[in-house]
PDB file of C-alpha atoms in Angstrom:
ATOM      1  CA  UNK A  34      67.648 -27.657  54.602  1.00 48.00           C
ATOM      2  CA  UNK A  35      69.339 -28.714  57.841  1.00 50.00           C
ATOM      3  CA  UNK A  36      72.301 -29.943  55.844  1.00 45.00           C
ATOM      4  CA  UNK A  37      72.688 -26.576  54.126  1.00 41.00           C
ATOM      5  CA  UNK A  38      72.523 -24.755  57.477  1.00 45.00           C
ATOM      6  CA  UNK A  39      75.226 -26.979  58.948  1.00 49.00           C
ATOM      7  CA  UNK A  40      77.451 -26.411  55.940  1.00 40.00           C
ATOM      8  CA  UNK A  41      77.064 -22.641  56.291  1.00 40.00           C
ATOM      9  CA  UNK A  42      77.962 -22.819  59.997  1.00 42.00           C
ATOM     10  CA  UNK A  43      81.033 -24.906  59.251  1.00 41.00           C
ATOM     11  CA  UNK A  44      82.205 -22.266  56.747  1.00 45.00           C
ATOM     12  CA  UNK A  45      81.331 -19.211  58.906  1.00 46.00           C
ATOM     13  CA  UNK A  46      83.100 -20.284  62.124  1.00 43.00           C
ATOM     14  CA  UNK A  47      86.651 -20.579  60.664  1.00 47.00           C
ATOM     15  CA  UNK A  48      86.192 -17.300  58.772  1.00 44.00           C
ATOM     16  CA  UNK A  49      85.135 -15.491  61.975  1.00 47.00           C
ATOM     17  CA  UNK A  50      88.107 -16.854  63.883  1.00 43.00           C
ATOM     18  CA  UNK A  51      90.428 -15.807  61.071  1.00 41.00           C
ATOM     19  CA  UNK A  52      88.993 -12.267  61.039  1.00 45.00           C
ATOM     20  CA  UNK A  53      89.387 -11.967  64.831  1.00 46.00           C
ATOM     21  CA  UNK A  54      92.995 -13.127  64.664  1.00 48.00           C
ATOM     22  CA  UNK A  55      93.897 -10.648  61.962  1.00 40.00           C
ATOM     23  CA  UNK A  56      92.189  -7.778  63.855  1.00 48.00           C
ATOM     24  CA  UNK A  57      93.934  -8.713  67.128  1.00 47.00           C
ATOM     25  CA  UNK A  58      97.340  -8.797  65.433  1.00 49.00           C
ATOM     26  CA  UNK A  59      96.736  -5.350  63.897  1.00 38.00           C
ATOM     27  CA  UNK A  60      95.850  -3.894  67.324  1.00 48.00           C
ATOM     28  CA  UNK A  61      98.961  -5.404  68.918  1.00 50.00           C
ATOM     29  CA  UNK A  62     101.150  -4.072  66.115  1.00 45.00           C
ATOM     30  CA  UNK A  63      99.613  -0.620  66.495  1.00 47.00           C
ATOM     31  CA  UNK A  64     100.217  -0.656  70.240  1.00 46.00           C
ATOM     32  CA  UNK A  65     103.854  -1.576  69.745  1.00 44.00           C
ATOM     33  CA  UNK A  66     104.549   1.354  67.416  1.00 45.00           C
ATOM     34  CA  UNK A  67     105.705   4.494  69.265  1.00 49.00           C
ATOM     35  CA  UNK A  68     106.376   7.890  67.791  1.00 51.00           C
ATOM     36  CA  UNK A  69     109.908   9.063  68.590  1.00 54.00           C
ATOM     37  CA  UNK A  70     110.107  12.456  70.321  1.00 58.00           C
ATOM     38  CA  UNK A  71     112.715  14.994  69.394  1.00 59.00           C
ATOM     39  CA  UNK A  72     114.927  16.171  72.264  1.00 56.00           C
ATOM     40  CA  UNK A  73     114.274  19.762  73.314  1.00 60.00           C
ATOM     41  CA  UNK A  74     116.848  22.197  72.103  1.00 54.00           C
ATOM     42  CA  UNK A  75     118.750  23.915  74.897  1.00 56.00           C
ATOM     43  CA  UNK A  76     120.177  27.383  74.655  1.00 55.00           C
ATOM     44  CA  UNK A  77     122.807  28.951  76.856  1.00 54.00           C
ATOM     45  CA  UNK A  78     123.146  32.670  77.474  1.00 54.00           C
ATOM     46  CA  UNK A  79     126.244  34.400  78.700  1.00 53.00           C
ATOM     47  CA  UNK A  80     125.745  37.575  80.698  1.00 49.00           C
ATOM     48  CA  UNK A  81     128.425  40.209  80.406  1.00 57.00           C
ATOM     49  CA  UNK A  82     128.839  42.959  82.964  1.00 61.00           C
ATOM     50  CA  UNK A  83     130.253  46.158  81.555  1.00 61.00           C
ATOM     51  CA  UNK A  84     132.623  47.687  84.115  1.00 73.00           C
ATOM     52  CA  UNK A  85     132.060  51.282  85.155  1.00 85.00           C
ATOM     53  CA  UNK A  86     134.600  53.651  83.651  1.00 92.00           C
ATOM     54  CA  UNK A  87     135.014  57.295  84.638  1.00 96.00           C
ATOM     55  CA  UNK A  88     134.974  60.047  82.033  1.00 95.00           C
ATOM     56  CA  UNK A  89     135.754  63.741  82.269  1.00 96.00           C
ATOM     57  CA  UNK A  90     132.555  65.166  80.840  1.00 96.00           C
ATOM     58  CA  UNK A  91     131.867  68.335  82.823  1.00 97.00           C
ATOM     59  CA  UNK A  92     128.434  68.060  84.454  1.00 98.00           C
ATOM     60  CA  UNK A  93     125.878  70.753  83.593  1.00 96.00           C
ATOM     61  CA  UNK A  94     124.718  73.214  86.239  1.00 95.00           C
ATOM     62  CA  UNK A  95     121.197  71.825  85.875  1.00 96.00           C
ATOM     63  CA  UNK A  96     119.693  68.772  84.226  1.00 96.00           C
ATOM     64  CA  UNK A  97     116.597  66.664  84.926  1.00 98.00           C
ATOM     65  CA  UNK A  98     118.550  63.879  86.656  1.00 98.00           C
ATOM     66  CA  UNK A  99     120.348  66.314  88.982  1.00 98.00           C
ATOM     67  CA  UNK A 100     117.049  68.100  89.643  1.00 98.00           C
ATOM     68  CA  UNK A 101     115.559  64.804  90.827  1.00 98.00           C
ATOM     69  CA  UNK A 102     118.568  63.962  92.994  1.00 99.00           C
ATOM     70  CA  UNK A 103     118.555  67.358  94.689  1.00 99.00           C
ATOM     71  CA  UNK A 104     114.798  67.209  95.287  1.00 99.00           C
ATOM     72  CA  UNK A 105     115.312  63.784  96.882  1.00 99.00           C
ATOM     73  CA  UNK A 106     118.112  65.214  99.024  1.00 99.00           C
ATOM     74  CA  UNK A 107     115.826  67.883 100.450  1.00 99.00           C
ATOM     75  CA  UNK A 108     112.874  65.524 100.897  1.00 99.00           C
ATOM     76  CA  UNK A 109     115.101  63.089 102.799  1.00 99.00           C
ATOM     77  CA  UNK A 110     116.506  65.901 104.943  1.00 99.00           C
ATOM     78  CA  UNK A 111     113.058  67.276 105.790  1.00 99.00           C
ATOM     79  CA  UNK A 112     111.398  63.911 106.377  1.00 98.00           C
ATOM     80  CA  UNK A 113     114.275  62.323 108.360  1.00 98.00           C
ATOM     81  CA  UNK A 114     114.603  59.747 105.591  1.00 99.00           C
ATOM     82  CA  UNK A 115     118.288  59.045 104.950  1.00 99.00           C
ATOM     83  CA  UNK A 116     117.530  56.501 102.222  1.00 98.00           C
ATOM     84  CA  UNK A 117     115.776  59.210 100.205  1.00 99.00           C
ATOM     85  CA  UNK A 118     118.608  61.698 100.752  1.00 99.00           C
ATOM     86  CA  UNK A 119     121.114  59.014  99.693  1.00 99.00           C
ATOM     87  CA  UNK A 120     119.821  59.282  96.110  1.00 99.00           C
ATOM     88  CA  UNK A 121     121.925  62.458  95.760  1.00 99.00           C
ATOM     89  CA  UNK A 122     125.046  60.881  97.262  1.00 99.00           C
ATOM     90  CA  UNK A 123     127.974  59.428  95.295  1.00 98.00           C
ATOM     91  CA  UNK A 124     127.105  55.725  94.779  1.00 98.00           C
ATOM     92  CA  UNK A 125     129.451  53.142  96.222  1.00 98.00           C
ATOM     93  CA  UNK A 126     130.367  51.531  92.839  1.00 97.00           C
ATOM     94  CA  UNK A 127     131.397  54.978  91.566  1.00 97.00           C
ATOM     95  CA  UNK A 128     133.524  55.595  94.657  1.00 97.00           C
ATOM     96  CA  UNK A 129     135.298  52.267  94.117  1.00 96.00           C
ATOM     97  CA  UNK A 130     136.162  53.285  90.538  1.00 96.00           C
ATOM     98  CA  UNK A 131     137.539  56.662  91.638  1.00 97.00           C
ATOM     99  CA  UNK A 132     139.519  55.925  94.811  1.00 95.00           C
ATOM    100  CA  UNK A 133     142.960  54.332  95.132  1.00 91.00           C
ATOM    101  CA  UNK A 134     143.861  51.291  97.205  1.00 87.00           C
ATOM    102  CA  UNK A 135     141.777  48.424  98.516  1.00 87.00           C
ATOM    103  CA  UNK A 136     138.879  48.245 100.919  1.00 93.00           C
ATOM    104  CA  UNK A 137     136.989  51.056  99.213  1.00 94.00           C
ATOM    105  CA  UNK A 138     133.601  49.377  99.603  1.00 96.00           C
ATOM    106  CA  UNK A 139     134.136  49.146 103.360  1.00 96.00           C
ATOM    107  CA  UNK A 140     135.421  52.738 103.452  1.00 96.00           C
ATOM    108  CA  UNK A 141     132.283  53.955 101.674  1.00 97.00           C
ATOM    109  CA  UNK A 142     130.023  52.022 104.062  1.00 96.00           C
ATOM    110  CA  UNK A 143     131.896  52.688 107.297  1.00 96.00           C
ATOM    111  CA  UNK A 144     133.175  56.236 106.792  1.00 95.00           C
ATOM    112  CA  UNK A 145     131.853  58.196 103.824  1.00 96.00           C
ATOM    113  CA  UNK A 146     128.122  57.484 104.016  1.00 97.00           C
ATOM    114  CA  UNK A 147     128.258  57.501 107.826  1.00 97.00           C
ATOM    115  CA  UNK A 148     129.736  61.024 107.851  1.00 97.00           C
ATOM    116  CA  UNK A 149     127.105  62.094 105.343  1.00 98.00           C
ATOM    117  CA  UNK A 150     124.298  60.896 107.611  1.00 98.00           C
ATOM    118  CA  UNK A 151     125.900  62.683 110.565  1.00 97.00           C
ATOM    119  CA  UNK A 152     125.967  65.894 108.537  1.00 98.00           C
ATOM    120  CA  UNK A 153     122.297  65.467 107.645  1.00 98.00           C
ATOM    121  CA  UNK A 154     121.589  65.189 111.369  1.00 98.00           C
ATOM    122  CA  UNK A 155     123.459  68.476 111.942  1.00 98.00           C
ATOM    123  CA  UNK A 156     121.353  70.216 109.309  1.00 98.00           C
ATOM    124  CA  UNK A 157     118.156  68.857 110.836  1.00 98.00           C
ATOM    125  CA  UNK A 158     119.195  70.172 114.221  1.00 98.00           C
ATOM    126  CA  UNK A 159     119.977  73.591 112.717  1.00 98.00           C
ATOM    127  CA  UNK A 160     116.608  73.878 110.952  1.00 98.00           C
ATOM    128  CA  UNK A 161     114.520  71.864 113.403  1.00 98.00           C
ATOM    129  CA  UNK A 162     111.880  74.561 113.847  1.00 98.00           C
ATOM    130  CA  UNK A 163     111.348  75.278 110.140  1.00 98.00           C
ATOM    131  CA  UNK A 164     111.740  71.885 108.412  1.00 98.00           C
ATOM    132  CA  UNK A 165     108.277  70.427 109.204  1.00 97.00           C
ATOM    133  CA  UNK A 166     106.052  71.213 106.227  1.00 97.00           C
ATOM    134  CA  UNK A 167     108.878  72.971 104.360  1.00 99.00           C
ATOM    135  CA  UNK A 168     108.772  73.253 100.565  1.00 98.00           C
ATOM    136  CA  UNK A 169     111.853  72.700  98.396  1.00 99.00           C
ATOM    137  CA  UNK A 170     112.743  75.782  96.344  1.00 98.00           C
ATOM    138  CA  UNK A 171     115.646  74.656  94.134  1.00 98.00           C
ATOM    139  CA  UNK A 172     119.437  74.772  94.132  1.00 99.00           C
ATOM    140  CA  UNK A 173     122.268  76.725  92.558  1.00 98.00           C
ATOM    141  CA  UNK A 174     125.615  75.187  91.594  1.00 98.00           C
ATOM    142  CA  UNK A 175     128.444  77.690  92.077  1.00 97.00           C
ATOM    143  CA  UNK A 176     130.065  77.221  88.693  1.00 95.00           C
ATOM    144  CA  UNK A 177     133.040  79.495  89.481  1.00 97.00           C
ATOM    145  CA  UNK A 178     134.337  76.898  91.948  1.00 97.00           C
ATOM    146  CA  UNK A 179     134.242  73.980  89.478  1.00 97.00           C
ATOM    147  CA  UNK A 180     137.665  72.475  88.842  1.00 98.00           C
ATOM    148  CA  UNK A 181     139.262  69.168  87.894  1.00 98.00           C
ATOM    149  CA  UNK A 182     140.959  66.881  90.408  1.00 98.00           C
ATOM    150  CA  UNK A 183     143.875  65.056  88.826  1.00 97.00           C
ATOM    151  CA  UNK A 184     144.850  61.474  89.604  1.00 97.00           C
ATOM    152  CA  UNK A 185     146.607  61.200  92.977  1.00 95.00           C
ATOM    153  CA  UNK A 186     145.494  64.606  94.285  1.00 96.00           C
ATOM    154  CA  UNK A 187     142.946  63.180  96.742  1.00 94.00           C
ATOM    155  CA  UNK A 188     144.028  59.536  96.836  1.00 93.00           C
ATOM    156  CA  UNK A 189     142.115  59.049  93.605  1.00 96.00           C
ATOM    157  CA  UNK A 190     143.011  56.693  90.786  1.00 96.00           C
ATOM    158  CA  UNK A 191     140.594  58.372  88.374  1.00 97.00           C
ATOM    159  CA  UNK A 192     140.141  62.116  87.801  1.00 98.00           C
ATOM    160  CA  UNK A 193     136.890  63.991  88.387  1.00 98.00           C
ATOM    161  CA  UNK A 194     135.277  67.389  88.454  1.00 98.00           C
ATOM    162  CA  UNK A 195     134.659  68.988  91.842  1.00 98.00           C
ATOM    163  CA  UNK A 196     132.481  71.935  92.842  1.00 98.00           C
ATOM    164  CA  UNK A 197     132.059  73.746  96.168  1.00 97.00           C
ATOM    165  CA  UNK A 198     129.306  75.631  97.936  1.00 97.00           C
ATOM    166  CA  UNK A 199     126.132  74.601  96.110  1.00 98.00           C
ATOM    167  CA  UNK A 200     123.212  76.508  97.617  1.00 98.00           C
ATOM    168  CA  UNK A 201     119.905  74.793  98.375  1.00 99.00           C
ATOM    169  CA  UNK A 202     116.803  76.879  99.091  1.00 99.00           C
ATOM    170  CA  UNK A 203     113.466  76.111 100.727  1.00 99.00           C
ATOM    171  CA  UNK A 204     110.488  77.853 102.282  1.00 99.00           C
ATOM    172  CA  UNK A 205     109.004  76.984 105.637  1.00 98.00           C
ATOM    173  CA  UNK A 206     105.281  76.382 106.024  1.00 97.00           C
ATOM    174  CA  UNK A 207     104.770  80.106 106.663  1.00 97.00           C
ATOM    175  CA  UNK A 208     106.434  80.966 103.353  1.00 98.00           C
ATOM    176  CA  UNK A 209     109.654  82.363 104.827  1.00 98.00           C
ATOM    177  CA  UNK A 210     112.776  81.615 102.731  1.00 99.00           C
ATOM    178  CA  UNK A 211     115.783  79.687 104.031  1.00 99.00           C
ATOM    179  CA  UNK A 212     118.915  78.245 102.480  1.00 98.00           C
ATOM    180  CA  UNK A 213     122.016  76.240 103.289  1.00 98.00           C
ATOM    181  CA  UNK A 214     125.180  75.165 101.510  1.00 98.00           C
ATOM    182  CA  UNK A 215     126.163  71.708 100.266  1.00 98.00           C
ATOM    183  CA  UNK A 216     129.902  71.896 100.670  1.00 98.00           C
ATOM    184  CA  UNK A 217     131.241  69.517  98.008  1.00 98.00           C
ATOM    185  CA  UNK A 218     129.977  67.637  94.987  1.00 98.00           C
ATOM    186  CA  UNK A 219     132.093  65.602  92.579  1.00 98.00           C
ATOM    187  CA  UNK A 220     131.399  64.188  89.153  1.00 98.00           C
ATOM    188  CA  UNK A 221     131.048  60.653  87.926  1.00 98.00           C
ATOM    189  CA  UNK A 222     130.430  60.098  84.224  1.00 97.00           C
ATOM    190  CA  UNK A 223     129.161  63.623  83.655  1.00 97.00           C
ATOM    191  CA  UNK A 224     126.855  63.862  86.691  1.00 98.00           C
ATOM    192  CA  UNK A 225     127.181  65.712  90.007  1.00 98.00           C
ATOM    193  CA  UNK A 226     126.903  63.799  93.294  1.00 99.00           C
ATOM    194  CA  UNK A 227     127.041  65.069  96.861  1.00 98.00           C
ATOM    195  CA  UNK A 228     130.010  63.851  98.924  1.00 98.00           C
ATOM    196  CA  UNK A 229     130.267  66.364 101.787  1.00 97.00           C
ATOM    197  CA  UNK A 230     127.503  68.558 103.162  1.00 97.00           C
ATOM    198  CA  UNK A 231     129.543  70.257 105.894  1.00 93.00           C
ATOM    199  CA  UNK A 232     133.218  70.847 106.593  1.00 76.00           C
ATOM    200  CA  UNK A 233     135.287  70.159 103.499  1.00 64.00           C
ATOM    201  CA  UNK A 234     136.886  72.270 100.781  1.00 47.00           C
TER     202      UNK A 234
END
């Protein structure tokens, strides 16, 4: 019996060692295998800026966009908020497209918008006693004054429509009516914009 047991042990030990060796080699081989990763695809986008181009579409006497701009003009006038009133003013990029020569951005910043703000201050002084609590009551574009301005007429490299004496109306907090005139508006791409409130045209 002891002899049989010893024989079994002698057979079992080499088989166990062999099994361990095979298992260890399989683990090492598995650890050495790596799954290749695909490089991430990269995409490039090219942004294109479409330049502003003037057209000679005649602006309507009323449209929702102009209604909003004129309401903002009055709100900015009443509330001493130039930034709000500026929403009705000819934007600087549009001015650059229209006017001849160089330095038009600086001219818009240093002269045109500055004069506009000075004219707003004049209107506020004129209506000082009735502006607080005033209610906007609409505008009227004087269509009979609308005309085209050809290239070179007003140092302009692009033509535009121009209109004079647009009337803006409001009521004071007591309900009394008042009005004033916006001297000059010009067109850019079929829309009216204020350029001079007082003293031009």
